[in-house]
Short mmCIF file of C-alpha atoms and ligand atoms in Angstrom, two decimals:
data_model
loop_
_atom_site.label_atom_id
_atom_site.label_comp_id
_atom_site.label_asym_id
_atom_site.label_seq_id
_atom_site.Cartn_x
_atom_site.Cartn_y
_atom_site.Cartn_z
CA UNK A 11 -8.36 208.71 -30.78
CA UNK A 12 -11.54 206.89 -30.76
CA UNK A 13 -11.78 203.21 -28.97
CA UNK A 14 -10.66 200.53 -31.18
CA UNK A 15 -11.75 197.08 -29.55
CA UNK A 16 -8.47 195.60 -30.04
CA UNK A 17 -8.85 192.22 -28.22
CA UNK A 18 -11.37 191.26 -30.64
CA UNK A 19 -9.44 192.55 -34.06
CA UNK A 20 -6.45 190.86 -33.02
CA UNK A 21 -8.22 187.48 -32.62
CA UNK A 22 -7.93 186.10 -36.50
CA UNK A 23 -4.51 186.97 -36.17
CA UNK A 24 -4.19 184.66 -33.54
CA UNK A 25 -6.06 181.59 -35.40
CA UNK A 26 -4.02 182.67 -38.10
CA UNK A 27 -0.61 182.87 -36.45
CA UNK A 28 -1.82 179.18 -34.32
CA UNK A 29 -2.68 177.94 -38.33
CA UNK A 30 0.73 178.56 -40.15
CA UNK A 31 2.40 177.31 -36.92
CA UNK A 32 0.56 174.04 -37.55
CA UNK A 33 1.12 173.69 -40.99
CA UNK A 34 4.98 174.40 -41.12
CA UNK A 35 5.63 171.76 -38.21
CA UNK A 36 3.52 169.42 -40.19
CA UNK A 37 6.10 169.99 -42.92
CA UNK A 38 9.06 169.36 -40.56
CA UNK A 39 6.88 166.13 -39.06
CA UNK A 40 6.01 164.93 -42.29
CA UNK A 41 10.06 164.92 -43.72
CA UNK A 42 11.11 162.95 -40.50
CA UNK A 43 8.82 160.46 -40.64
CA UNK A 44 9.64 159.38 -44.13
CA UNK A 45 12.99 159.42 -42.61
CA UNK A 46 14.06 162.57 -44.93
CA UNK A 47 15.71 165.61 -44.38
CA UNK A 48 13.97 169.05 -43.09
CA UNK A 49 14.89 172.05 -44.12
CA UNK A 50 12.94 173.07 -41.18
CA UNK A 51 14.82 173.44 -38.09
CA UNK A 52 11.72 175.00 -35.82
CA UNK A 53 9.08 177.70 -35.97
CA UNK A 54 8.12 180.31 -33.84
CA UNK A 55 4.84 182.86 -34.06
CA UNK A 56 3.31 185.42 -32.52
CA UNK A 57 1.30 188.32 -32.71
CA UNK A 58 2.54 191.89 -32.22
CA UNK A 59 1.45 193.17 -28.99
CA UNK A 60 -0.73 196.18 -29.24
CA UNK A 61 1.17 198.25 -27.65
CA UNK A 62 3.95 197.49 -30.45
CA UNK A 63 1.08 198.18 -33.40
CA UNK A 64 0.74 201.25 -31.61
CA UNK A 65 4.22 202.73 -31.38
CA UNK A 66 4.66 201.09 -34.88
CA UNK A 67 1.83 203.26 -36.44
CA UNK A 68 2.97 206.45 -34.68
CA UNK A 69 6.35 205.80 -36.15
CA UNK A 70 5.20 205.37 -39.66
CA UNK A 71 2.71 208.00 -39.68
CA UNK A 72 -0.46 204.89 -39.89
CA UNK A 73 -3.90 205.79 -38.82
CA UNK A 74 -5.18 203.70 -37.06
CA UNK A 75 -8.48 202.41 -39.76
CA UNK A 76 -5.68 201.93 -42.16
CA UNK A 77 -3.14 199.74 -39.88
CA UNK A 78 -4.62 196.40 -40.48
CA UNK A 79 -4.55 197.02 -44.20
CA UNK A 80 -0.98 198.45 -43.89
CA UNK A 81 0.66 196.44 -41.32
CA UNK A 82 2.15 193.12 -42.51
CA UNK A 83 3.74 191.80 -39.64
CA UNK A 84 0.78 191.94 -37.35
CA UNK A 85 0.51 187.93 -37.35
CA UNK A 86 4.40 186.44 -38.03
CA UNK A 87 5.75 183.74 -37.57
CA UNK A 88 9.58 182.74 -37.90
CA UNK A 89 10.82 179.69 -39.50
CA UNK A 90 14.30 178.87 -38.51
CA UNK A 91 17.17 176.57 -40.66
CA UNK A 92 20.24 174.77 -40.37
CA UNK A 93 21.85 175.76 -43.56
CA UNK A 94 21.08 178.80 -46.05
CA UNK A 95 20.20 176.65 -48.78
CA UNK A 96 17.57 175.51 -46.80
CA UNK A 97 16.17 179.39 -46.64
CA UNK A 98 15.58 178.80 -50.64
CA UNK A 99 14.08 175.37 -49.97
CA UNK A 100 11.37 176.79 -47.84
CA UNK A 101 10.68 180.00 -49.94
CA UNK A 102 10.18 177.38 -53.02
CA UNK A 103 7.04 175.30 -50.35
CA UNK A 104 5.51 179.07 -49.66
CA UNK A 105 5.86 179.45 -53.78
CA UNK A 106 4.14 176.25 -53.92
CA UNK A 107 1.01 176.74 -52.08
CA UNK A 108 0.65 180.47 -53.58
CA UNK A 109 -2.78 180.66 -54.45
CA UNK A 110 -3.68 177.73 -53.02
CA UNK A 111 -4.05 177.88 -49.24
CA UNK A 112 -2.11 181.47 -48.94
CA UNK A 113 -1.01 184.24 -51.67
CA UNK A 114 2.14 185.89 -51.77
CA UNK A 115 1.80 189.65 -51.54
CA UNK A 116 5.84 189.97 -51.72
CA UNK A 117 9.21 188.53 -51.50
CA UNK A 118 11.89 190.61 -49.28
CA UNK A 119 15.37 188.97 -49.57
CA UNK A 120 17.58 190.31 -47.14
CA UNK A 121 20.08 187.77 -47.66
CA UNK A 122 21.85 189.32 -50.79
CA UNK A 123 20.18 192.39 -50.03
CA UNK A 124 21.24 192.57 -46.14
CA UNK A 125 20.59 195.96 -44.37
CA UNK A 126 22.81 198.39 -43.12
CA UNK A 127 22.49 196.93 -39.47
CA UNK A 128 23.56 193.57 -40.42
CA UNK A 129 20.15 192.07 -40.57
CA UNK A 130 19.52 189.05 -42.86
CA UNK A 131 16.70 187.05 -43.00
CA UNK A 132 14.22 185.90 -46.05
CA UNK A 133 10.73 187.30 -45.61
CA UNK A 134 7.79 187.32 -47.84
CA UNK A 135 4.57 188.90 -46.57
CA UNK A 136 1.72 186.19 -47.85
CA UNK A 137 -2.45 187.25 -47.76
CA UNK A 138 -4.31 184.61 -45.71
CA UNK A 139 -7.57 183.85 -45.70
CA UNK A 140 -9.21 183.19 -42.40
CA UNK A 141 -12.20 181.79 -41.44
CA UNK A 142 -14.04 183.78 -38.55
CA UNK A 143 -17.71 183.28 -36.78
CA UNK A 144 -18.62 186.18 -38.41
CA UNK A 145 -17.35 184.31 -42.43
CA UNK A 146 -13.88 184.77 -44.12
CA UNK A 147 -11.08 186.93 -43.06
CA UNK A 148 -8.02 187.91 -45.27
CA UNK A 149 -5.24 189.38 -43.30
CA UNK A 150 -1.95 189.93 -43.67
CA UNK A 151 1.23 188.22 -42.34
CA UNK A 152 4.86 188.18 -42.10
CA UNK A 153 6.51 184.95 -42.64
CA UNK A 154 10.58 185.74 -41.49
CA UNK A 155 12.89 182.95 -43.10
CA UNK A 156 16.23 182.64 -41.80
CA UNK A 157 19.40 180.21 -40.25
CA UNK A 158 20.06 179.55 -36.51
CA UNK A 159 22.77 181.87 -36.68
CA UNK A 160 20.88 184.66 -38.49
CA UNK A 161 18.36 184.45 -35.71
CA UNK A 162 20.87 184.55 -33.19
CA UNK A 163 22.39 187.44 -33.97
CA UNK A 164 18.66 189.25 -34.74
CA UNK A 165 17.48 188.12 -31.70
CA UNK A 166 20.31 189.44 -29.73
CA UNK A 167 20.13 192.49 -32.02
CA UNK A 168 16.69 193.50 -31.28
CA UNK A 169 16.73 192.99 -27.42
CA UNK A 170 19.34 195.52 -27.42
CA UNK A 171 17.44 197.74 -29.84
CA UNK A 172 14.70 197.55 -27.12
CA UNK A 173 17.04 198.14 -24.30
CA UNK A 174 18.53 201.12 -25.31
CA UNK A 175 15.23 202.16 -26.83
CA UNK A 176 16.60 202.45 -30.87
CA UNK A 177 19.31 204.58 -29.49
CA UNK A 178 22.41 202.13 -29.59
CA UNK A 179 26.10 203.82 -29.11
CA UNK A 180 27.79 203.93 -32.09
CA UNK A 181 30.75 201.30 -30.64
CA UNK A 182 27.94 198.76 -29.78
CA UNK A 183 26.45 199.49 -33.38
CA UNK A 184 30.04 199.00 -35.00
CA UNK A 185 30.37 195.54 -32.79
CA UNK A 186 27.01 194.33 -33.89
CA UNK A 187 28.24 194.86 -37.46
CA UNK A 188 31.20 192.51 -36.71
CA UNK A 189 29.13 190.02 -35.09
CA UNK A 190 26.65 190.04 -38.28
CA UNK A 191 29.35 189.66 -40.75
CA UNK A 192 30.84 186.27 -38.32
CA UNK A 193 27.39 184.86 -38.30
CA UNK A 194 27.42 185.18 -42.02
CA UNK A 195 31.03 183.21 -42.15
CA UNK A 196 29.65 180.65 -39.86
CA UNK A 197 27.02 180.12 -42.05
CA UNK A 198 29.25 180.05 -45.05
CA UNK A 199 31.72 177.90 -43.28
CA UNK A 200 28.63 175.51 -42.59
CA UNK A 201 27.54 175.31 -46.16
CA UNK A 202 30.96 174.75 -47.34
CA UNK A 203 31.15 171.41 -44.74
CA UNK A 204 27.43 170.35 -45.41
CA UNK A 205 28.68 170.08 -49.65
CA UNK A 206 31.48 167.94 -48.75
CA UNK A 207 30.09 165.80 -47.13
CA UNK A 208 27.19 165.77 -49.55
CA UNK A 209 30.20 164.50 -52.00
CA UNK A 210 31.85 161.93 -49.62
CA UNK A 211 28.34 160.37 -49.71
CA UNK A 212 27.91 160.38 -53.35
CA UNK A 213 31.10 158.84 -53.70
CA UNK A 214 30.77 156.75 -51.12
CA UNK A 215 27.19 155.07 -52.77
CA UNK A 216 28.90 155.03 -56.61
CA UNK A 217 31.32 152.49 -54.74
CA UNK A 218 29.01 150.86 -52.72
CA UNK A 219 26.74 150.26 -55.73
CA UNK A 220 29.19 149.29 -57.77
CA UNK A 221 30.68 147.01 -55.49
CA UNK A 222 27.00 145.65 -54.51
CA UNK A 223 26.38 144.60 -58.66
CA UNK A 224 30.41 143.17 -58.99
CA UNK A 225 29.42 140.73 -56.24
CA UNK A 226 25.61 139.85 -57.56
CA UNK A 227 27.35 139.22 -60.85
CA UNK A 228 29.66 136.80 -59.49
CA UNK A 229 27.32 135.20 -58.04
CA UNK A 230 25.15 134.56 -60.65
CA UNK A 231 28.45 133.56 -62.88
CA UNK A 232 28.76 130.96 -60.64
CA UNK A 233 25.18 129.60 -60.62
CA UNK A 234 25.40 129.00 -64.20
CA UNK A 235 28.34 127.03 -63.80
CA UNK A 236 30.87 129.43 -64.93
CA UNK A 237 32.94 128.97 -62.54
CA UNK A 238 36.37 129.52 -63.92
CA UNK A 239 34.83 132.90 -65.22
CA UNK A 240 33.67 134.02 -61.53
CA UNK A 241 37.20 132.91 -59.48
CA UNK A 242 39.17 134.99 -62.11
CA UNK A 243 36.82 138.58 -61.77
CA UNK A 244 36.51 137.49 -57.67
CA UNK A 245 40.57 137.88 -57.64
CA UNK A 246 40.43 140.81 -59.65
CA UNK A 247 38.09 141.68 -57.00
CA UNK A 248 39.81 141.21 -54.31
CA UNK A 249 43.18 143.30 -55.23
CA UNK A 250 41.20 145.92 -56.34
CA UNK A 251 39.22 146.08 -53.00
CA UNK A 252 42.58 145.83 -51.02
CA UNK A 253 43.93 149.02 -53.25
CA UNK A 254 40.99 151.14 -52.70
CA UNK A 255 40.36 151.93 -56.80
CA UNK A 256 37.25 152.81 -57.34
CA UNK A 257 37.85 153.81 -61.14
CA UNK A 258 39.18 150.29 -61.83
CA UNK A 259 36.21 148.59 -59.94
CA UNK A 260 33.56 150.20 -62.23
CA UNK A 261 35.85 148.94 -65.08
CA UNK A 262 35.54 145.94 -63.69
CA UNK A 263 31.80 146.26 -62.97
CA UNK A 264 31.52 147.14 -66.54
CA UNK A 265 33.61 144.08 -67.23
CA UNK A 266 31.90 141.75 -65.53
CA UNK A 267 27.79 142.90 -66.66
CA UNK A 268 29.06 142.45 -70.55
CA UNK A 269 30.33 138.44 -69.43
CA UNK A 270 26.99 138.02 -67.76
CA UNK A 271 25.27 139.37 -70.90
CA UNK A 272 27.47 136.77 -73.56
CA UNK A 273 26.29 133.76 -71.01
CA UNK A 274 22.69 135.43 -70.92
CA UNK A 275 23.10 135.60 -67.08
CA UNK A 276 19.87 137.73 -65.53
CA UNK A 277 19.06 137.68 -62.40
P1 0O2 B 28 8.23 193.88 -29.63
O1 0O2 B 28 7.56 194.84 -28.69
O2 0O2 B 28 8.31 194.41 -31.02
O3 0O2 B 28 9.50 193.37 -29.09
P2 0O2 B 28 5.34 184.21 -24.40
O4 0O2 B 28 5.07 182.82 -24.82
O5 0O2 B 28 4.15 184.94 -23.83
O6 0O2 B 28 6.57 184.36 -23.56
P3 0O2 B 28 5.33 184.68 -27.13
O7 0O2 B 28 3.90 185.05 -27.44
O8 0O2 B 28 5.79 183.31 -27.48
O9 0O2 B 28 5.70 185.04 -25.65
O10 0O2 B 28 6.16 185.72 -27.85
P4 0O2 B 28 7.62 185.47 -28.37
O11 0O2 B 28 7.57 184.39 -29.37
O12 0O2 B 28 8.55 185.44 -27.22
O13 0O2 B 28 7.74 186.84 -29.14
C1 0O2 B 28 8.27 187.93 -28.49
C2 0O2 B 28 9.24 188.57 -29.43
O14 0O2 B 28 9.92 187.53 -30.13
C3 0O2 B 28 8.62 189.40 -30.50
O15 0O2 B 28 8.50 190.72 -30.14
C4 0O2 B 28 9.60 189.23 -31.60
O16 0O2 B 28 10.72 190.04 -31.40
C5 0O2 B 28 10.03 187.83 -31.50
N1 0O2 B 28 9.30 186.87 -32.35
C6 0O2 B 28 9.06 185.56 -32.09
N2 0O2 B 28 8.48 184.95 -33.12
C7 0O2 B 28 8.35 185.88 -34.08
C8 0O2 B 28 7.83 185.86 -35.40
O17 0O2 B 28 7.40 184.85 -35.92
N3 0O2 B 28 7.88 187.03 -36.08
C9 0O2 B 28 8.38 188.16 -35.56
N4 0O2 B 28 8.37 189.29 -36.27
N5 0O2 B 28 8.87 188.22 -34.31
C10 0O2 B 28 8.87 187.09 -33.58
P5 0O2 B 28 7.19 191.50 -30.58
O18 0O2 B 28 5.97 190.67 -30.26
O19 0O2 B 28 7.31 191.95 -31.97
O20 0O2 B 28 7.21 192.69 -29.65
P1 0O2 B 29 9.50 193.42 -34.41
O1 0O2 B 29 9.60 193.96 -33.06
O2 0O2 B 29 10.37 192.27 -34.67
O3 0O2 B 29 8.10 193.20 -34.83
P2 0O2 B 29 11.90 199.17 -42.67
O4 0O2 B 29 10.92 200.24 -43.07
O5 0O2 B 29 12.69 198.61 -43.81
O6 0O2 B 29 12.76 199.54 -41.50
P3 0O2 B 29 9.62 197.42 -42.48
O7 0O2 B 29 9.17 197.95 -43.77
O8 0O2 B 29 8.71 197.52 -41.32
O9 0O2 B 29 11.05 198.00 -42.06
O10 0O2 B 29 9.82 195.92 -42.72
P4 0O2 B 29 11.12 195.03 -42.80
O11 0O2 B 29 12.32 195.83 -43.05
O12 0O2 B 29 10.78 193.99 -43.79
O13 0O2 B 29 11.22 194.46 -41.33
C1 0O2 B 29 10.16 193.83 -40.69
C2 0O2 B 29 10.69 193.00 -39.55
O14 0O2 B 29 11.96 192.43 -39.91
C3 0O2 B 29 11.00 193.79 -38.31
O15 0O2 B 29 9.83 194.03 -37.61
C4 0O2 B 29 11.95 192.84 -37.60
O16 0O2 B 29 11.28 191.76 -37.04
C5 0O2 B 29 12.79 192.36 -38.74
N1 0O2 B 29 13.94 193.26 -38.93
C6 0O2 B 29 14.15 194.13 -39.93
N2 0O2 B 29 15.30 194.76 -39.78
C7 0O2 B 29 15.88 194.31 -38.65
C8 0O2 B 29 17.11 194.58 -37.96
O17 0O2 B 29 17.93 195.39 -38.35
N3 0O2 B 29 17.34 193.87 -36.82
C9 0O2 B 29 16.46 192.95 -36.34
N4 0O2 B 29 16.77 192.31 -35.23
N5 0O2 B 29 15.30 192.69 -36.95
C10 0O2 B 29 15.00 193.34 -38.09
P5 0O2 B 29 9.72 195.25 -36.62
O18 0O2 B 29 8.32 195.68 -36.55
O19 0O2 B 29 10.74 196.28 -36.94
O20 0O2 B 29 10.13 194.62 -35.26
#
């Protein structure tokens, strides 16, 4: 096998891996400080240790001229999630940027499609352009998309993988299995909580809103000396408030917004 300086092939990787590290935590960074939600939990990267390429190669039959235009996970990096539908979030920011700063070579969902080990992640393999000392560099990288407890159970996965060298007893195999399928229920349990409480808050600002413009109308009813008018829909109010019926109140909002009209009210 003749010497391949791999120290110096592996360093765009590196930049690359340090770049797409940078530029997912900005995204993450960016959300928070506008006060909005991520659907990026954190992000890892790294790049494959030669020895790894090695093995890898040898495995897959790769000579070694042809790994760097065959291997797509030399540079990956990992972005992790709270919920699934965050997964689809991210994959729609890589779709974004395709062909701007990065171009998507493909798309592997392992998600609906999960392998027979259990594994489930979202990966898509994106073409990067680099820039070295010696001018531009497109390699190839692995960008692994997946929930906390995805990567939990992959992490956990693969050390044992490596411990028992790809040869795991068929009873540990079968447990794995189990484990994969109650990471998958956890993350379908945490969905289902993370939608209902995505509808207590929609519910919960119809009412507030609706209670906000009942009061502003009142208000203004009574600044244009329509007193009688504003006491009335305040006691309507009031019951209404003390019963909880939000149906009636946006009646009543409704009610209330046409009287303000008739006495040209505005605020
Ligand atoms: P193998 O031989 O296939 O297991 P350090 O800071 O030095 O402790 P570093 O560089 O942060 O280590 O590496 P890290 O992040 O611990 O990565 C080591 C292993 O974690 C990798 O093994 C992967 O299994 C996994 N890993 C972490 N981030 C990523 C990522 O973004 N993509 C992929 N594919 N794996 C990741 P190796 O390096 O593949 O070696
Ligand atoms: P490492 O050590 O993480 O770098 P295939 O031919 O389908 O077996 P292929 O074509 O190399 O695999 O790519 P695939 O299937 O998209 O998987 C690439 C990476 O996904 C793997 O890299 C793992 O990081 C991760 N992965 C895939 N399947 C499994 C699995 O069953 N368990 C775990 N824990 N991770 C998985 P490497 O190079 O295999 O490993």
């Amino acid at each position: 096998m003749e010497f391949v300086e791999w120290k110096k092939i592996l360093i765009p990787y590196e930049n690359a891996v340090e770049e797409l590290k940078v530029k997912f935590k900005s995204i993450r960074s960016e959300l928070h400080a506008l006060g909005e939600y991520s659907p990026i939990e954190f992000v890892t990267g790294r790049v494959k240790k030669t020895s790894s390429i090695l093995e890898k190669a040898k495995k897959l039959d790769i000579a070694v001229e042809e790994i760097q235009e065959t291997m797509e996970d030399i540079a990956g990096i990992r972005i992790m999630c709270q919920f699934v539908e965050d997964i689809y979030t991210v994959v729609d920011y890589i779709r974004e940027r395709n062909g701007k700063d990065m171009e998507i070579f493909y798309e592997k969902d392992y998600i609906n499609n999960y392998k027979d080990s259990g594994y489930r992640s979202y990966h898509v393999v994106i073409k990067y352009p680099i820039q070295t000392a010696l001018g531009q560099k497109t390699i190839l990288a692995e960008i692994q998309i997946r929930t906390l407890a995805m990567n939990f159970w992959a992490v956990i996965e693969h050390s044992l993988k490596y411990k028992y060298k790809h040869q795991i007893p068929e009873h540990i195999n079968d447990r794995l299995k189990k484990a994969a399928d109650a990471a998958h229920k956890l993350d379908q349990e945490m969905s289902e909580i993370r939608h209902e409480i995505r509808q207590a808050q929609k519910v919960f600002e119809v009412r507030s809103n609706t209670v906000s413009d009942i009061l502003k109308n009142i208000q203004l009813l009574y600044l244009v000396d329509k007193s009688k008018e504003a006491s009335e829909f305040q006691e309507r109010f009031n019951d209404l408030w003390d019963k909880g019926d939000t149906v009636a109140l946006k009646k009543l909002a409704k009610e209330i917004s046409r009287c303000s009209e008739k006495y040209e009210v505005y605020d």
